[in-house]
């Protein structure tokens, strides 16, 4: 019997104080400075009160600490006795992250931060801050540092990996993606990646038609309140859950087949939502036809996202 871990991801803001050329979300190139307004935040806080206590909440962005109501949101998550993960670029003073740990206590599952060598230029300062937070947090709280591998930062990440391992902090190497495609590395970087990172399982299996509880047990909420079944659903009309500010918003009542050839969303597999033994190809085909009908509308709606990814790829090549 699969034990599903229900979860919600709230991208509270698209603002970010970093400007990483390789950013997979293309924040720099989309020039998107949108963040959840008061109506969206209020709707999210109201939604929290309807959830079962088994739900885990992830707050990310952009850089979530940029949002003026960030701490108010996590206080309500604690008040509702829900679990929390925060994803941050770790650019704020260590006291800000200690405050998160103080507010959430044992309800904090994980602080997942990133190291970007082109932005956090003081390498020793970054390591010292990581060590300070790790010593401060509750031992039950998972602390992870992730970094996007480039051909230029291999040696620095080897150093960081050894340091974090010595102090008991998780280290996660991320394969760089440009326009949703993985880049090819030099031999040195490729070897380091192979030795320290496993391929995402959803990208090496056929998931089309497989039954998945995303939409029922997981949803992604963007800063404007639009809610989708998963990260792969922005261009899938059949995977839209509506907007959390509208009366029409609701979760699915049961599992629905995946409409992607491969699973590009990390949550369903990690949280045991994808059932590889159960499939419904007829329904998947029917929903795919529905998506095709709405595709021009969805492309127009997300034109800025498509344009941003194209510009990211062209600039990176230069």
mmCIF file with all atom_site columns, N, CA and C in Angstrom, residues 2-31:
data_model
loop_
_atom_site.group_PDB
_atom_site.id
_atom_site.type_symbol
_atom_site.label_atom_id
_atom_site.label_alt_id
_atom_site.label_comp_id
_atom_site.label_asym_id
_atom_site.label_entity_id
_atom_site.label_seq_id
_atom_site.pdbx_PDB_ins_code
_atom_site.Cartn_x
_atom_site.Cartn_y
_atom_site.Cartn_z
_atom_site.occupancy
_atom_site.B_iso_or_equiv
_atom_site.pdbx_formal_charge
_atom_site.auth_seq_id
_atom_site.auth_comp_id
_atom_site.auth_asym_id
_atom_site.auth_atom_id
_atom_site.pdbx_PDB_model_num
ATOM 1  N N  . UNK A 1 2  ? 0.679  2.126  -0.990  1.00 0.00 ? 2  UNK A N  1
ATOM 2  C CA . UNK A 1 2  ? 1.471  3.350  -1.063  1.00 0.00 ? 2  UNK A CA 1
ATOM 3  C C  . UNK A 1 2  ? 1.027  4.329  0.024   1.00 0.00 ? 2  UNK A C  1
ATOM 4  N N  . UNK A 1 3  ? 1.998  4.912  0.704   1.00 0.00 ? 3  UNK A N  1
ATOM 5  C CA . UNK A 1 3  ? 1.694  5.936  1.697   1.00 0.00 ? 3  UNK A CA 1
ATOM 6  C C  . UNK A 1 3  ? 1.928  7.307  1.072   1.00 0.00 ? 3  UNK A C  1
ATOM 7  N N  . UNK A 1 4  ? 0.846  7.941  0.654   1.00 0.00 ? 4  UNK A N  1
ATOM 8  C CA . UNK A 1 4  ? 0.928  9.239  -0.024  1.00 0.00 ? 4  UNK A CA 1
ATOM 9  C C  . UNK A 1 4  ? 1.106  10.348 1.008   1.00 0.00 ? 4  UNK A C  1
ATOM 10 N N  . UNK A 1 5  ? 2.019  11.257 0.715   1.00 0.00 ? 5  UNK A N  1
ATOM 11 C CA . UNK A 1 5  ? 2.236  12.429 1.566   1.00 0.00 ? 5  UNK A CA 1
ATOM 12 C C  . UNK A 1 5  ? 1.606  13.654 0.887   1.00 0.00 ? 5  UNK A C  1
ATOM 13 N N  . UNK A 1 6  ? 0.398  14.046 1.298   1.00 0.00 ? 6  UNK A N  1
ATOM 14 C CA . UNK A 1 6  ? -0.272 15.195 0.676   1.00 0.00 ? 6  UNK A CA 1
ATOM 15 C C  . UNK A 1 6  ? 0.534  16.478 0.855   1.00 0.00 ? 6  UNK A C  1
ATOM 16 N N  . UNK A 1 7  ? 0.574  17.308 -0.172  1.00 0.00 ? 7  UNK A N  1
ATOM 17 C CA . UNK A 1 7  ? 1.380  18.533 -0.085  1.00 0.00 ? 7  UNK A CA 1
ATOM 18 C C  . UNK A 1 7  ? 0.858  19.607 -1.018  1.00 0.00 ? 7  UNK A C  1
ATOM 19 N N  . UNK A 1 8  ? 1.245  20.835 -0.705  1.00 0.00 ? 8  UNK A N  1
ATOM 20 C CA . UNK A 1 8  ? 0.855  22.007 -1.488  1.00 0.00 ? 8  UNK A CA 1
ATOM 21 C C  . UNK A 1 8  ? 2.083  22.887 -1.668  1.00 0.00 ? 8  UNK A C  1
ATOM 22 N N  . UNK A 1 9  ? 2.304  23.356 -2.874  1.00 0.00 ? 9  UNK A N  1
ATOM 23 C CA . UNK A 1 9  ? 3.376  24.311 -3.146  1.00 0.00 ? 9  UNK A CA 1
ATOM 24 C C  . UNK A 1 9  ? 2.759  25.670 -3.450  1.00 0.00 ? 9  UNK A C  1
ATOM 25 N N  . UNK A 1 10 ? 3.178  26.686 -2.711  1.00 0.00 ? 10 UNK A N  1
ATOM 26 C CA . UNK A 1 10 ? 2.694  28.050 -2.931  1.00 0.00 ? 10 UNK A CA 1
ATOM 27 C C  . UNK A 1 10 ? 3.863  28.914 -3.373  1.00 0.00 ? 10 UNK A C  1
ATOM 28 N N  . UNK A 1 11 ? 3.856  29.325 -4.642  1.00 0.00 ? 11 UNK A N  1
ATOM 29 C CA . UNK A 1 11 ? 4.874  30.238 -5.161  1.00 0.00 ? 11 UNK A CA 1
ATOM 30 C C  . UNK A 1 11 ? 4.411  31.647 -4.830  1.00 0.00 ? 11 UNK A C  1
ATOM 31 N N  . UNK A 1 12 ? 4.787  32.115 -3.667  1.00 0.00 ? 12 UNK A N  1
ATOM 32 C CA . UNK A 1 12 ? 4.218  33.334 -3.121  1.00 0.00 ? 12 UNK A CA 1
ATOM 33 C C  . UNK A 1 12 ? 4.657  34.585 -3.878  1.00 0.00 ? 12 UNK A C  1
ATOM 34 N N  . UNK A 1 13 ? 5.775  34.512 -4.592  1.00 0.00 ? 13 UNK A N  1
ATOM 35 C CA . UNK A 1 13 ? 6.267  35.660 -5.353  1.00 0.00 ? 13 UNK A CA 1
ATOM 36 C C  . UNK A 1 13 ? 7.141  35.200 -6.505  1.00 0.00 ? 13 UNK A C  1
ATOM 37 N N  . UNK A 1 14 ? 7.186  36.009 -7.548  1.00 0.00 ? 14 UNK A N  1
ATOM 38 C CA . UNK A 1 14 ? 8.112  35.766 -8.654  1.00 0.00 ? 14 UNK A CA 1
ATOM 39 C C  . UNK A 1 14 ? 9.345  36.662 -8.528  1.00 0.00 ? 14 UNK A C  1
ATOM 40 N N  . UNK A 1 15 ? 9.342  37.539 -7.541  1.00 0.00 ? 15 UNK A N  1
ATOM 41 C CA . UNK A 1 15 ? 10.482 38.422 -7.330  1.00 0.00 ? 15 UNK A CA 1
ATOM 42 C C  . UNK A 1 15 ? 11.679 37.635 -6.818  1.00 0.00 ? 15 UNK A C  1
ATOM 43 N N  . UNK A 1 16 ? 12.859 38.023 -7.263  1.00 0.00 ? 16 UNK A N  1
ATOM 44 C CA . UNK A 1 16 ? 14.078 37.404 -6.767  1.00 0.00 ? 16 UNK A CA 1
ATOM 45 C C  . UNK A 1 16 ? 15.186 38.445 -6.770  1.00 0.00 ? 16 UNK A C  1
ATOM 46 N N  . UNK A 1 17 ? 15.965 38.463 -5.705  1.00 0.00 ? 17 UNK A N  1
ATOM 47 C CA . UNK A 1 17 ? 17.051 39.427 -5.593  1.00 0.00 ? 17 UNK A CA 1
ATOM 48 C C  . UNK A 1 17 ? 18.339 38.919 -6.231  1.00 0.00 ? 17 UNK A C  1
ATOM 49 N N  . UNK A 1 18 ? 18.295 37.719 -6.823  1.00 0.00 ? 18 UNK A N  1
ATOM 50 C CA . UNK A 1 18 ? 19.433 37.176 -7.555  1.00 0.00 ? 18 UNK A CA 1
ATOM 51 C C  . UNK A 1 18 ? 19.175 37.258 -9.054  1.00 0.00 ? 18 UNK A C  1
ATOM 52 N N  . UNK A 1 19 ? 20.256 37.216 -9.813  1.00 0.00 ? 19 UNK A N  1
ATOM 53 C CA . UNK A 1 19 ? 20.165 37.287 -11.277 1.00 0.00 ? 19 UNK A CA 1
ATOM 54 C C  . UNK A 1 19 ? 21.055 36.202 -11.879 1.00 0.00 ? 19 UNK A C  1
ATOM 55 N N  . UNK A 1 20 ? 20.608 34.967 -11.767 1.00 0.00 ? 20 UNK A N  1
ATOM 56 C CA . UNK A 1 20 ? 21.388 33.828 -12.253 1.00 0.00 ? 20 UNK A CA 1
ATOM 57 C C  . UNK A 1 20 ? 21.044 33.553 -13.723 1.00 0.00 ? 20 UNK A C  1
ATOM 58 N N  . UNK A 1 21 ? 22.043 33.538 -14.578 1.00 0.00 ? 21 UNK A N  1
ATOM 59 C CA . UNK A 1 21 ? 21.809 33.341 -16.012 1.00 0.00 ? 21 UNK A CA 1
ATOM 60 C C  . UNK A 1 21 ? 21.216 31.979 -16.308 1.00 0.00 ? 21 UNK A C  1
ATOM 61 N N  . UNK A 1 22 ? 21.496 30.983 -15.465 1.00 0.00 ? 22 UNK A N  1
ATOM 62 C CA . UNK A 1 22 ? 21.038 29.623 -15.727 1.00 0.00 ? 22 UNK A CA 1
ATOM 63 C C  . UNK A 1 22 ? 19.717 29.300 -15.040 1.00 0.00 ? 22 UNK A C  1
ATOM 64 N N  . UNK A 1 23 ? 19.084 30.271 -14.431 1.00 0.00 ? 23 UNK A N  1
ATOM 65 C CA . UNK A 1 23 ? 17.869 30.009 -13.658 1.00 0.00 ? 23 UNK A CA 1
ATOM 66 C C  . UNK A 1 23 ? 16.840 29.279 -14.510 1.00 0.00 ? 23 UNK A C  1
ATOM 67 N N  . UNK A 1 24 ? 16.421 28.105 -14.060 1.00 0.00 ? 24 UNK A N  1
ATOM 68 C CA . UNK A 1 24 ? 15.480 27.289 -14.832 1.00 0.00 ? 24 UNK A CA 1
ATOM 69 C C  . UNK A 1 24 ? 14.102 27.922 -14.911 1.00 0.00 ? 24 UNK A C  1
ATOM 70 N N  . UNK A 1 25 ? 13.811 28.852 -13.995 1.00 0.00 ? 25 UNK A N  1
ATOM 71 C CA . UNK A 1 25 ? 12.503 29.505 -14.011 1.00 0.00 ? 25 UNK A CA 1
ATOM 72 C C  . UNK A 1 25 ? 12.524 30.844 -14.761 1.00 0.00 ? 25 UNK A C  1
ATOM 73 N N  . UNK A 1 26 ? 13.696 31.201 -15.281 1.00 0.00 ? 26 UNK A N  1
ATOM 74 C CA . UNK A 1 26 ? 13.820 32.366 -16.159 1.00 0.00 ? 26 UNK A CA 1
ATOM 75 C C  . UNK A 1 26 ? 13.348 33.664 -15.520 1.00 0.00 ? 26 UNK A C  1
ATOM 76 N N  . UNK A 1 27 ? 13.522 33.793 -14.217 1.00 0.00 ? 27 UNK A N  1
ATOM 77 C CA . UNK A 1 27 ? 13.026 35.001 -13.554 1.00 0.00 ? 27 UNK A CA 1
ATOM 78 C C  . UNK A 1 27 ? 13.695 36.261 -14.103 1.00 0.00 ? 27 UNK A C  1
ATOM 79 N N  . UNK A 1 28 ? 14.986 36.164 -14.378 1.00 0.00 ? 28 UNK A N  1
ATOM 80 C CA . UNK A 1 28 ? 15.708 37.341 -14.846 1.00 0.00 ? 28 UNK A CA 1
ATOM 81 C C  . UNK A 1 28 ? 15.188 37.816 -16.192 1.00 0.00 ? 28 UNK A C  1
ATOM 82 N N  . UNK A 1 29 ? 14.837 36.859 -17.047 1.00 0.00 ? 29 UNK A N  1
ATOM 83 C CA . UNK A 1 29 ? 14.527 37.197 -18.427 1.00 0.00 ? 29 UNK A CA 1
ATOM 84 C C  . UNK A 1 29 ? 13.060 37.556 -18.625 1.00 0.00 ? 29 UNK A C  1
ATOM 85 N N  . UNK A 1 30 ? 12.201 37.041 -17.757 1.00 0.00 ? 30 UNK A N  1
ATOM 86 C CA . UNK A 1 30 ? 10.783 37.368 -17.899 1.00 0.00 ? 30 UNK A CA 1
ATOM 87 C C  . UNK A 1 30 ? 10.476 38.747 -17.344 1.00 0.00 ? 30 UNK A C  1
ATOM 88 N N  . UNK A 1 31 ? 11.403 39.302 -16.566 1.00 0.00 ? 31 UNK A N  1
ATOM 89 C CA . UNK A 1 31 ? 11.191 40.604 -15.928 1.00 0.00 ? 31 UNK A CA 1
ATOM 90 C C  . UNK A 1 31 ? 9.890  40.601 -15.127 1.00 0.00 ? 31 UNK A C  1
#
